[in-house]
Each structure stands twice: as C-alpha cells, then as structure tokens.
Short mmCIF file of C-alpha atoms and ligand atoms in Angstrom, two decimals:
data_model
loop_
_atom_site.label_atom_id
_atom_site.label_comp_id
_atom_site.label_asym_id
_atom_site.label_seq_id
_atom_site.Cartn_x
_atom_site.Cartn_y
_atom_site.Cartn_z
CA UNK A 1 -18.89 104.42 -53.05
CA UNK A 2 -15.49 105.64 -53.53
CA UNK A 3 -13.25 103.27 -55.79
CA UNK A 4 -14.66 101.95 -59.04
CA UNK A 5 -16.87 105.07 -59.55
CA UNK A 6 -16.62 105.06 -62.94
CA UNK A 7 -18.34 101.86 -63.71
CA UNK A 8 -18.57 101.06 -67.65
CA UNK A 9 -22.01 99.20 -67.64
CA UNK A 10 -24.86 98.83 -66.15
CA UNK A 11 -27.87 96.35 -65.55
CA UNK A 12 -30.56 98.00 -68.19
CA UNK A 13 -33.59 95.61 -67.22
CA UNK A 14 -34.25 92.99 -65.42
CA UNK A 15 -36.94 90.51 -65.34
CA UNK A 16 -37.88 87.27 -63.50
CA UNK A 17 -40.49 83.74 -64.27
CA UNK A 18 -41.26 81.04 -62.02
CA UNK A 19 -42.95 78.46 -62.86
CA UNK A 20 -46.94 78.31 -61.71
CA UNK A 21 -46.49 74.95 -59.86
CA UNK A 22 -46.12 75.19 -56.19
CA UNK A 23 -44.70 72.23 -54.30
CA UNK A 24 -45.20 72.32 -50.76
CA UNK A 25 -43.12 70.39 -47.63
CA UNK A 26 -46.52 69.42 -46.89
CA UNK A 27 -46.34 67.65 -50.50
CA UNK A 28 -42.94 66.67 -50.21
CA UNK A 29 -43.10 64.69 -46.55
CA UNK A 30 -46.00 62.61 -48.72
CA UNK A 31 -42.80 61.09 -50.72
CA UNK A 32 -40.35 61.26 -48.29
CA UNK A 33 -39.49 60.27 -44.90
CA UNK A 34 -39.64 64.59 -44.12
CA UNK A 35 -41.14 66.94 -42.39
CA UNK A 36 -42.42 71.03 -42.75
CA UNK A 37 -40.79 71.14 -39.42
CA UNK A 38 -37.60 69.74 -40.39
CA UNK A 39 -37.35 71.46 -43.79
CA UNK A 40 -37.94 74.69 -42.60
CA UNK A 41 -35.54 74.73 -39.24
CA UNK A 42 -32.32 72.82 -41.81
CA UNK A 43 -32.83 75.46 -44.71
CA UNK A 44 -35.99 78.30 -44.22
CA UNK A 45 -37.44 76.49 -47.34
CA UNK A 46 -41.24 76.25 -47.72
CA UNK A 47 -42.43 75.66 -50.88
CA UNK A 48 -40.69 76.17 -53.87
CA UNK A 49 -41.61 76.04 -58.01
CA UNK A 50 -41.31 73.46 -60.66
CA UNK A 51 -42.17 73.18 -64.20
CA UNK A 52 -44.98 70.99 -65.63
CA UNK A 53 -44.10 68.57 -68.04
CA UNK A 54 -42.94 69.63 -71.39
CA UNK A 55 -42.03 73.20 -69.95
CA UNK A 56 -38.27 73.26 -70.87
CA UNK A 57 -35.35 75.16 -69.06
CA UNK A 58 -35.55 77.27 -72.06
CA UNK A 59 -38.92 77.79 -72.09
CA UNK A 60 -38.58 79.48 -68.72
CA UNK A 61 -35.67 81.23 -69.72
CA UNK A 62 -37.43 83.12 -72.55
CA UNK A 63 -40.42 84.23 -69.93
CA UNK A 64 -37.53 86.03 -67.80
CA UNK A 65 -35.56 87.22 -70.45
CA UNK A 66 -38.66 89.21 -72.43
CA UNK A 67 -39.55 91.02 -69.02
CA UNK A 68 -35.91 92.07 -68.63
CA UNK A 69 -36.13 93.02 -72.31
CA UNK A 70 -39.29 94.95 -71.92
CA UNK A 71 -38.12 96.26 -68.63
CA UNK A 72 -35.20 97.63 -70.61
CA UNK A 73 -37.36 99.71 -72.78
CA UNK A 74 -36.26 97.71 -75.30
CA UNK A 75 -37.35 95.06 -78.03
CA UNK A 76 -36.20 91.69 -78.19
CA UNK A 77 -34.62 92.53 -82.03
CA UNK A 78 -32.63 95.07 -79.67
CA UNK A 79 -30.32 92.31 -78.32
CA UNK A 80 -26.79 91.59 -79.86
CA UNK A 81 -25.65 88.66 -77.99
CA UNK A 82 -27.51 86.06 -75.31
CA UNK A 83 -25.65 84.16 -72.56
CA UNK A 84 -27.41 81.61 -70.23
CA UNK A 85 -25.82 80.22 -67.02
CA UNK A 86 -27.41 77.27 -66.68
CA UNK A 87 -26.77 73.77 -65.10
CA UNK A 88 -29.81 71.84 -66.44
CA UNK A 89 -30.08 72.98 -70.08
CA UNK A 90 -32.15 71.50 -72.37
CA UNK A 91 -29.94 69.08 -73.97
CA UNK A 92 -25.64 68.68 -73.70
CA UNK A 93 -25.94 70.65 -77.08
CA UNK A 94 -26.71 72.81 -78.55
CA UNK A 95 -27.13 75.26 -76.09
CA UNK A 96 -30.10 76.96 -73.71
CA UNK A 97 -28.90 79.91 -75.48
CA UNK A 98 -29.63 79.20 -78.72
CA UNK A 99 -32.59 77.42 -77.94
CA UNK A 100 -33.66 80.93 -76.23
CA UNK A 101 -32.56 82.63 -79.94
CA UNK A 102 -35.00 80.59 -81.30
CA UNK A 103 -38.01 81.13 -79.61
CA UNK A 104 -37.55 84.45 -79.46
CA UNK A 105 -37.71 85.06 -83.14
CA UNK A 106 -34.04 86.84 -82.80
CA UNK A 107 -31.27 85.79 -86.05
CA UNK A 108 -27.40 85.18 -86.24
CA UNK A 109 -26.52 87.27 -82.97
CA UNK A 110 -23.96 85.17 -80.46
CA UNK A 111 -25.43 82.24 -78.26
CA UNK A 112 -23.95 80.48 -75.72
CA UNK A 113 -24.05 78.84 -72.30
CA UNK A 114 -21.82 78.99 -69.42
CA UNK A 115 -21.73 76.33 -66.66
CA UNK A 116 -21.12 77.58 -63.30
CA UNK A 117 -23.68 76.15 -60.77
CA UNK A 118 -25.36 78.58 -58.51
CA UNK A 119 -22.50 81.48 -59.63
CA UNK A 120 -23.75 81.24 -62.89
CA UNK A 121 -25.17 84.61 -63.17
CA UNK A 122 -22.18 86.31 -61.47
CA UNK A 123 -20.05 84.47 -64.41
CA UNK A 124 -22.06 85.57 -67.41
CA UNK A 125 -22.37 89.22 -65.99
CA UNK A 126 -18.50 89.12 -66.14
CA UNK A 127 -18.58 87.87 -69.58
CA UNK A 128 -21.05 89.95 -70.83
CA UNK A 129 -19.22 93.07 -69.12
CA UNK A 130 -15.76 91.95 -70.89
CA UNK A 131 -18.07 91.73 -74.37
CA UNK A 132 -19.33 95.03 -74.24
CA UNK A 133 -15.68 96.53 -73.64
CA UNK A 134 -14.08 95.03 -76.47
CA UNK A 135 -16.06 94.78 -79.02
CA UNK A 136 -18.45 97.17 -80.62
CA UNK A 137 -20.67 95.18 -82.27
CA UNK A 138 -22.53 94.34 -79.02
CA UNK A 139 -25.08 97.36 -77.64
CA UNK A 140 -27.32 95.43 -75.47
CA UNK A 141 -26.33 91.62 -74.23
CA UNK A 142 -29.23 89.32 -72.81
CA UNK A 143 -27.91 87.25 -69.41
CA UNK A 144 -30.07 84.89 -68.07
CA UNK A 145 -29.88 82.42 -65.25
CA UNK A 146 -32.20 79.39 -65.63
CA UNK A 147 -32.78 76.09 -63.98
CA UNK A 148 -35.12 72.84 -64.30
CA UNK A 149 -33.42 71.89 -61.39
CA UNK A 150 -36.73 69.37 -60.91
CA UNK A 151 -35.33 67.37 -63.91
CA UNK A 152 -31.92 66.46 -62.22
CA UNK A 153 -33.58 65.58 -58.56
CA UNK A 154 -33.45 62.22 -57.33
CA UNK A 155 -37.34 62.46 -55.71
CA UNK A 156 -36.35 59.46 -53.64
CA UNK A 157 -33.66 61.07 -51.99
CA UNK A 158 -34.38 63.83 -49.09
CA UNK A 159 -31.28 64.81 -48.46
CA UNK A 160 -31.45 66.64 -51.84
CA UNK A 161 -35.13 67.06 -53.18
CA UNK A 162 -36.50 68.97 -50.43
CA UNK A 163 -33.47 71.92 -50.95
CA UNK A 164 -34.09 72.67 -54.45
CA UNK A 165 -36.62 74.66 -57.44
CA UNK A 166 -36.96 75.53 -60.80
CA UNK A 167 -37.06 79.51 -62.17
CA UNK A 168 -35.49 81.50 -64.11
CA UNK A 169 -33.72 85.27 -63.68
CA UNK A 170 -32.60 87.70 -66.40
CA UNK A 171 -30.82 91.08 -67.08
CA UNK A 172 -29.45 93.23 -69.99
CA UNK A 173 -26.32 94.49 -69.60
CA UNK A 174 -25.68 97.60 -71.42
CA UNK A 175 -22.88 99.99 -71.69
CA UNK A 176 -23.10 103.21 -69.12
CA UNK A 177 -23.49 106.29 -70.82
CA UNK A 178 -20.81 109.09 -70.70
CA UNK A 179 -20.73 110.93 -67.71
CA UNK A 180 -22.99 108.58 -65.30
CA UNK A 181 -22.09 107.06 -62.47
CA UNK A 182 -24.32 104.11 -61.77
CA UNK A 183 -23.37 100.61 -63.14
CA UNK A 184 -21.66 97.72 -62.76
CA UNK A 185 -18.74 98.78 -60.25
CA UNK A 186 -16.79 95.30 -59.87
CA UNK A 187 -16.70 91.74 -60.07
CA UNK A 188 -15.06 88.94 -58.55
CA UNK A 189 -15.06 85.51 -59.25
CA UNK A 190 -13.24 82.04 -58.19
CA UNK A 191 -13.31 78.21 -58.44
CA UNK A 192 -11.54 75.63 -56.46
CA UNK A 193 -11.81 72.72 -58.96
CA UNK A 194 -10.29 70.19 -56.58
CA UNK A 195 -13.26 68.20 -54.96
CA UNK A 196 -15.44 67.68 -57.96
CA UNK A 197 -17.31 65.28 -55.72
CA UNK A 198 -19.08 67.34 -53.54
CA UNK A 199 -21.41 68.35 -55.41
CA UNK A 200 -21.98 67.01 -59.24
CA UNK A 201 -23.85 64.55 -61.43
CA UNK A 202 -21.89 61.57 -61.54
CA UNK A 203 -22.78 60.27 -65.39
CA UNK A 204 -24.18 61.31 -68.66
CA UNK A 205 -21.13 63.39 -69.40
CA UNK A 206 -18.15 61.77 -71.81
CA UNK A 207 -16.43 60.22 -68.62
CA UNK A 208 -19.12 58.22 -67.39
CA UNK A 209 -21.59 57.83 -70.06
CA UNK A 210 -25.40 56.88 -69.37
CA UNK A 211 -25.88 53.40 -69.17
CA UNK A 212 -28.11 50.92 -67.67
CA UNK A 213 -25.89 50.61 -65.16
CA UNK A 214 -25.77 54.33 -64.16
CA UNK A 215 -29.68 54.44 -64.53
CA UNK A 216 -30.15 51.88 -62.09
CA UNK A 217 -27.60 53.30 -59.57
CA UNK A 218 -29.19 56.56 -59.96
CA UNK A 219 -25.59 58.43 -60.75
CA UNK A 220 -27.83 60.71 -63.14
CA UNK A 221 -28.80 62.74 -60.62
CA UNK A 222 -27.35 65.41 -58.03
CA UNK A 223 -25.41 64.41 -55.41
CA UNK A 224 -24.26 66.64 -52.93
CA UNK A 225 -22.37 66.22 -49.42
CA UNK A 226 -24.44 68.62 -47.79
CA UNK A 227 -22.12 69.06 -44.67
CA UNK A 228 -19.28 70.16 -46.64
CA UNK A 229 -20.85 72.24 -49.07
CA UNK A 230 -22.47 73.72 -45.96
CA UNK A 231 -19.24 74.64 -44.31
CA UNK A 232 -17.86 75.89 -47.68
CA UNK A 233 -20.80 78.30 -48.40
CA UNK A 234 -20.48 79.36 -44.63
CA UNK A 235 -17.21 80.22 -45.81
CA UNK A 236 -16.84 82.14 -48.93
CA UNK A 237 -20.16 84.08 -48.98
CA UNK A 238 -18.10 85.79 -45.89
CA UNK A 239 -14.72 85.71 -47.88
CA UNK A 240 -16.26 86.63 -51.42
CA UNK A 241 -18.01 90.19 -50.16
CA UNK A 242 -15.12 91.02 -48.22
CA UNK A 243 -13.26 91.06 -50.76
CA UNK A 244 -14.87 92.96 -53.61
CA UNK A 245 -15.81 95.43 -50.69
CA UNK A 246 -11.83 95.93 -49.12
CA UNK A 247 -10.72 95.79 -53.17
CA UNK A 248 -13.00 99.09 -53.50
CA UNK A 249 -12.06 100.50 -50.27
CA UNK A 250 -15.78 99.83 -48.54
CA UNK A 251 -17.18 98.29 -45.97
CA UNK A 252 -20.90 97.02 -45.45
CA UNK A 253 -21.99 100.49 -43.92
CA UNK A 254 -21.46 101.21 -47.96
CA UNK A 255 -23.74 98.89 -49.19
CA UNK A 256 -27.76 99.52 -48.93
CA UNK A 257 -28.60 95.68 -49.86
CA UNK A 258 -27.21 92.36 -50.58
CA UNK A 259 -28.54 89.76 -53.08
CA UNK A 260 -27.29 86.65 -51.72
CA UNK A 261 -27.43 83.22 -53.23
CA UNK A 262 -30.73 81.98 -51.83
CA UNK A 263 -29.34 78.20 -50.68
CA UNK A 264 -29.80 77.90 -46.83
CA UNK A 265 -31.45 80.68 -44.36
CA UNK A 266 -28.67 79.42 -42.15
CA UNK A 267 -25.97 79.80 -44.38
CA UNK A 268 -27.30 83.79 -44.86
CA UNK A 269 -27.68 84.03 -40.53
CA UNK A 270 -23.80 82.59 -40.50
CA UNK A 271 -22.64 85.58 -42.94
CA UNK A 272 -24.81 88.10 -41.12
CA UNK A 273 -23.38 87.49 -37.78
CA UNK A 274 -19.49 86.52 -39.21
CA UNK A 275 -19.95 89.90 -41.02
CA UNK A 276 -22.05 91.75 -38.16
CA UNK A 277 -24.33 92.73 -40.78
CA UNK A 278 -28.16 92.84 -39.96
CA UNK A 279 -30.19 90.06 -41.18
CA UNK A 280 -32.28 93.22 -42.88
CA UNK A 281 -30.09 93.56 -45.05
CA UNK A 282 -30.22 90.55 -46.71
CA UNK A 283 -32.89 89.99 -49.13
CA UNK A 284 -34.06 86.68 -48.96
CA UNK A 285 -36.66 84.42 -50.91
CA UNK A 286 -35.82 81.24 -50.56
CA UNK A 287 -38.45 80.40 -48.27
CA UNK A 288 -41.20 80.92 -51.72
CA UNK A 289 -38.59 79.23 -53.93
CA UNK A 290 -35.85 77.25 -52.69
CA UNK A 291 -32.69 76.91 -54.12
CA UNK A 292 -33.30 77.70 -57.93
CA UNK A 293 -28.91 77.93 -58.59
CA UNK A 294 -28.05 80.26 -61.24
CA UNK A 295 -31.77 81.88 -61.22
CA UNK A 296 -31.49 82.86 -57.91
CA UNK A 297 -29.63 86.03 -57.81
CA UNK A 298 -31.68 87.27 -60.47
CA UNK A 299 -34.51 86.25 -59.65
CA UNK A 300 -34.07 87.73 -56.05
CA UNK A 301 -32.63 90.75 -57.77
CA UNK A 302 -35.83 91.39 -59.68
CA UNK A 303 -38.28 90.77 -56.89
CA UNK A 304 -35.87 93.72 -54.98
CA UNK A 305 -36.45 96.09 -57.67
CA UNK A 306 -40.08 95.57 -58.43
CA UNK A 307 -40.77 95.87 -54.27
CA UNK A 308 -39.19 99.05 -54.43
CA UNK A 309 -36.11 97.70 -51.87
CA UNK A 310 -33.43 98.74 -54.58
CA UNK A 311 -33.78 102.36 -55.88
CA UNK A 312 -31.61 104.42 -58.17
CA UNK A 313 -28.70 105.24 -56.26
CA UNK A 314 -28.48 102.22 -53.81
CA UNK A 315 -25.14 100.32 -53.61
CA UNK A 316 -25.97 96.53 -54.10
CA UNK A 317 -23.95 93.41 -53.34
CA UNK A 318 -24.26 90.39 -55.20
CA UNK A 319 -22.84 87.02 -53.76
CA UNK A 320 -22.92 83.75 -54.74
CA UNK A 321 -21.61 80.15 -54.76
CA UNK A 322 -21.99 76.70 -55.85
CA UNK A 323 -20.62 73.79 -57.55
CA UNK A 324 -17.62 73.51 -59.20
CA UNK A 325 -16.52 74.71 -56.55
CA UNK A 326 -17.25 78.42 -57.99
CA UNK A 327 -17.96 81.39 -55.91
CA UNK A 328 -18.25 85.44 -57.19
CA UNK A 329 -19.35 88.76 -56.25
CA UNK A 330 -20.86 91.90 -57.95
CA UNK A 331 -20.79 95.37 -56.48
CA UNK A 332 -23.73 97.64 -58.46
CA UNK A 333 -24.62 101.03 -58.25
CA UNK A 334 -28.52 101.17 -59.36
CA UNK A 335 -29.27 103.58 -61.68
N1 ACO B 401 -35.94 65.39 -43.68
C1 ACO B 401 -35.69 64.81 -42.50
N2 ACO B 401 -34.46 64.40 -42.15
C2 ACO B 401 -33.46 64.61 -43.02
C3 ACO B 401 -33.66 65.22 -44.27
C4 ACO B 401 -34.96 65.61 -44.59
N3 ACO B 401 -35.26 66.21 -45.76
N4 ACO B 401 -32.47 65.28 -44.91
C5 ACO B 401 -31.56 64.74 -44.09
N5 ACO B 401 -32.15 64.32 -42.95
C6 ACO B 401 -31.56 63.68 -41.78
C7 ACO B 401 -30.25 63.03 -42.11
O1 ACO B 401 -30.47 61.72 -42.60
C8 ACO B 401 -29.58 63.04 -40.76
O2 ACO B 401 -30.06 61.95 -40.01
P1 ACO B 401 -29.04 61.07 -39.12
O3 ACO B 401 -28.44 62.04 -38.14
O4 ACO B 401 -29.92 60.03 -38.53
O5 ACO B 401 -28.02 60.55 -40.10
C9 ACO B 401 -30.08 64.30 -40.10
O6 ACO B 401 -31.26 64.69 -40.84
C10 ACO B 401 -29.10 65.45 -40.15
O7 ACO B 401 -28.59 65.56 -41.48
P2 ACO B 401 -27.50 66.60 -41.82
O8 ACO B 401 -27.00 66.34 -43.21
O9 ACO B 401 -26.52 66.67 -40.68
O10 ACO B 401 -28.36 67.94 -41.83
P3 ACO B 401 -27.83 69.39 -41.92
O11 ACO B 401 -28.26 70.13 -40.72
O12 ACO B 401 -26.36 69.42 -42.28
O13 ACO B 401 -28.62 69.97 -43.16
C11 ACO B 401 -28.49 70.42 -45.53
C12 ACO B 401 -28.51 69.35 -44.44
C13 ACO B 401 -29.77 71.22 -45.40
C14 ACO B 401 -28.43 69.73 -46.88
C15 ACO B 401 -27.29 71.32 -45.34
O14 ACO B 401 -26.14 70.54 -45.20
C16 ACO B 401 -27.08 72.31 -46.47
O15 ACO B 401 -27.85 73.22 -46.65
N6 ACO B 401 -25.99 72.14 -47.25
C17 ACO B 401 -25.63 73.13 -48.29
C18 ACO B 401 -26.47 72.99 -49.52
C19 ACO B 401 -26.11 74.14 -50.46
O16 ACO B 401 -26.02 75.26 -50.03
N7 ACO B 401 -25.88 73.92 -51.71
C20 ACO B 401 -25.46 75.09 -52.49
C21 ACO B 401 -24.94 74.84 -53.70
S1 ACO B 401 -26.14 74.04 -54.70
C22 ACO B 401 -25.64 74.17 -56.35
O17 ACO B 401 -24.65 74.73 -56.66
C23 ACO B 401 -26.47 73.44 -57.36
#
C-alpha cells in the first residue's frame, strides 16, 4: 500500500462468541411457510446462532471482548475505554457498554454505545481511532459489535426471521508504535438518513411509545423492505471500497482479503462481479451464522485470523452497511 502508510493504530486483538444454539432452515420451515431450498438460493444462509433465554446481548459481548483482550496479550484491567455498536442492547439505557464494565470487574473507565446497524463496528473503530489521537488518557480501547438480534425478530414473519443471528465480535484498538507500519490505514463512513422506513423498529422509542396497540400490531419488531435494502447494499458495498481504495491510490490487486458485511451471498456475488474481484477473495460466513449486524465484521474478522487467511502483512478491506441508512469502510494493514 502506498498512501496512508503511516497508519496511527492498529487492531491489538481480536476475539469472537457465538452463541451454542444452532437453528437450522430445517427448524425454521417447521414455523414458517419456508424452505432449506429457498433460504439458501435468496441469501446462502444455513443455520445461524441464537442465545438461550436469559443470555443477554451483553452477556455475549463480554465472551468476545475477553478473547480479544486475551488475544491482545493483555488483561481486562488493561482497557481505558469500551465502546459497543449494538442495535439490540440490553435495555434503552444505560448502555451495553456499561453493562459490559460491569461484568467484567473493570471501574470508572468511559462506556458507551453507538447505534449504527450492521456498520456498527466500522463506526466505533472510527471513534475509538479519533480517542486514541486526542487524548492520552486512553492506551488500549475495547470495541465490540454485539447483537441479540433473536430478541427483535418477528418469528411469524419469513420475510425477516429466516435472514438473521445472534453473536458477538470484538477488537482492541491500540496506538501503533513508532516506526511500524501496520495499522489502521483509513476509514470511511456515511449515512443517508432519508428513508428511515426501510429498515427500523417502528415503536418503543419516544416517538411511538410501546403500547397495547403497538404490541398487537407487532411494530416492536424489525421491519425491513427487503427489495430496497437489497438494491442499496448491491450498491454501496461497490461504492464504499472504491472509495477508501481510489482515496489511497489502490485498487483491489492491493488488497489480499475483504471482510464484508455477511447479509446476503448474493449481495457479496453482485460486488464481486461489479468489482471483477474473485469470489475468493471474499471471506464469507454467513452461511454458519446469518446476518448477526454489527458482530459480523468482527466476527468474520476473527474467524480470518484464527484460520490463518489474514497474516501479518496482508492488506484487509472492511465493508459494511445497514440501517440507518449507514454504510463504511476500513483499509488495515495486519501486523
Ligand atoms: N421462504 C419462502 N418464501 C419467501 C420467504 C421465505 N423465507 N421470504 C419471502 N418469500 C417469498 C415472498 O413472499 C415472495 O413471494 P411472492 O412473489 O408470492 O410475493 C417471494 O418469496 C420473493 O420475495 P422477494 O422479497 O422478492 O425475495 P428476494 O429474492 O428479494 O429476497 C431478501 C428477499 C432475502 C430479504 C432480500 O431482499 C435481501 O436479502 N434483502 C437485503 C437484506 C439485507 O441485506 N439487510 C442488511 C441490512 S440488515 C441490518 O442493518 C440490521
């Protein structure tokens, strides 16, 4: 890589949890009018994880984070500052992030959430980045992406339930030392704010509050219009890499892997013939896990690095998108 070679931090650790429970298409065409077939020629999905009652967002959270921590070399008193991107925390407030302070043991350091859908982890990197850069108290920041996704599902409604998982991704972000040359080359993010209605939960925010009303019309739970969301992520998982790549002066001959958001094998097969890149390229585990939003980078991340596909010195692309509408990028150099 040429530009941005002197990148000022880098991913330390990483770690990933899913939860144990496996839930099939098999198990899922038992409660809805669906098929294995259908489910995995729409979306590549074929089973994917969800938690068992009483395990909470931040209880997966915490299993992802400690692995990044201990994958860091580091101990979980090490951390100066947690951010979770998250879209199903465990209550409106306070946040996943302080619940993930909490349980694990750590005092008075920074907690907070960010809410960016399935770009969530491309947001907090950002913001963890910026913290690092300007302000010295912070050594070693703790980002993790985590969804109960199962908890905002309408199981009645197949248009939805069969695309989505629970899990949870993590990373510590850490400032490069002097001299190297891996890290955290650049980031780009965006939102288009203007069609909040194409994918959202409806009430139990301050506009619409829950009611009995909202209950019974089921306007708790995702909604999505799949067709345009389609044709959106078609769009600016294309729009989003070229960009951070023609911003550094590279092209995808540069880059050794790419961490897409794991939504839709047929989104992925649109970029890697719009982009002419090799569907090798791609790593891709939705099929085990379906779409798991902001855990899904990570979580993909980590299951590159511990299969040995990213190695020190690889150039990796990170691209996501999801409601808002957000999208974002990451070019890393792996260290
Ligand atoms: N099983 C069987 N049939 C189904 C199912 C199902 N699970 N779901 C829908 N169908 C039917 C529909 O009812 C429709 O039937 P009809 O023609 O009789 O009306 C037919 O299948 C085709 O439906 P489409 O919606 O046209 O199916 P499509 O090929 O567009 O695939 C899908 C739908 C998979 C949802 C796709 O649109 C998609 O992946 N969208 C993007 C989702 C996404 O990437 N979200 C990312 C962000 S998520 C986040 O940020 C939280």
């Amino acid at each position: 890589m040429t530009a941005g070679n002197n990148p000022s931090v880098y991913i330390k650790g990483v770690g990933s949890y899913v939860p144990e429970k496996i839930l099939t298409n098999q198990d899922l065409s038992k409660v809805v009018d669906t098929s294995d077939e259908w489910i995995v020629t729409r979306t590549g999905i074929k089973e994917r994880r969800v938690c068992e009652n009483g395990q909470e967002c931040s209880d997966i959270a915490v299993a992802a984070g400690r692995k990044a921590i201990e994958s860091a070399g580091l101990h979980p008193s090490d951390i100066d500052a947690i951010i979770v991107g998250t879209i199903t925390p465990d209550m409106i407030f306070p946040s996943t992030a302080c619940m993930v302070q909490k349980k694990l043991g750590l005092e008075n350091i920074p907690c907070t959430d960010v809410q960016a859908a399935c770009t969530g982890f491309l947001y907090v990197l950002d913001m963890a980045r910026g913290m690092l850069l300007t302000n010295h108290r912070y050594n070693n920041i703790l980002i993790i992406g985590a969804e109960k996704l199962s908890s905002i599902i309408d199981w009645s409604d197949r248009s939805t339930c069969v695309l989505f998982g629970d899990g949870a991704g993590a990373a510590v972000i850490a400032r490069t030392p002097a001299g190297a040359t891996y890290g955290v080359n650049d980031i780009y993010l965006g939102a288009d704010g203007s069609n909040p209605e194409l994918l959202n939960i409806p009430a139990g925010g301050s506009s619409l509050t829950a009611s009995e009303a909202t209950l019974a019309q089921g306007q708790h739970f995702l909604k999505m219009n799949g067709k345009e969301v389609f044709k959106f992520a078609s769009r600016v998982i294309v729009q989003a890499s070229e960009e951070i790549l023609n911003a550094n002066n590279l092209s995808m001959d540069d880059v050794d892997i790419i961490i897409p958001h794991q939504a839709n094998i047929r989104i992925i097969e649109n970029a890697s013939k719009a982009m002419k890149v090799p569907m090798d390229k791609f790593f891709i585990n939705l099929d085990r896990y379906g779409n798991t939003s902001a855990a899904s980078v990570p979580v993909a991340m980590d299951e590159a690095v511990s299969s040995g596909l990213i190695q020190a010195g690889h150039h990796v692309l990170l691209v996501a998108f999801g409601a808002g509408l957000t999208w974002g990028s990451a070019l890393v150099k792996w260290h």
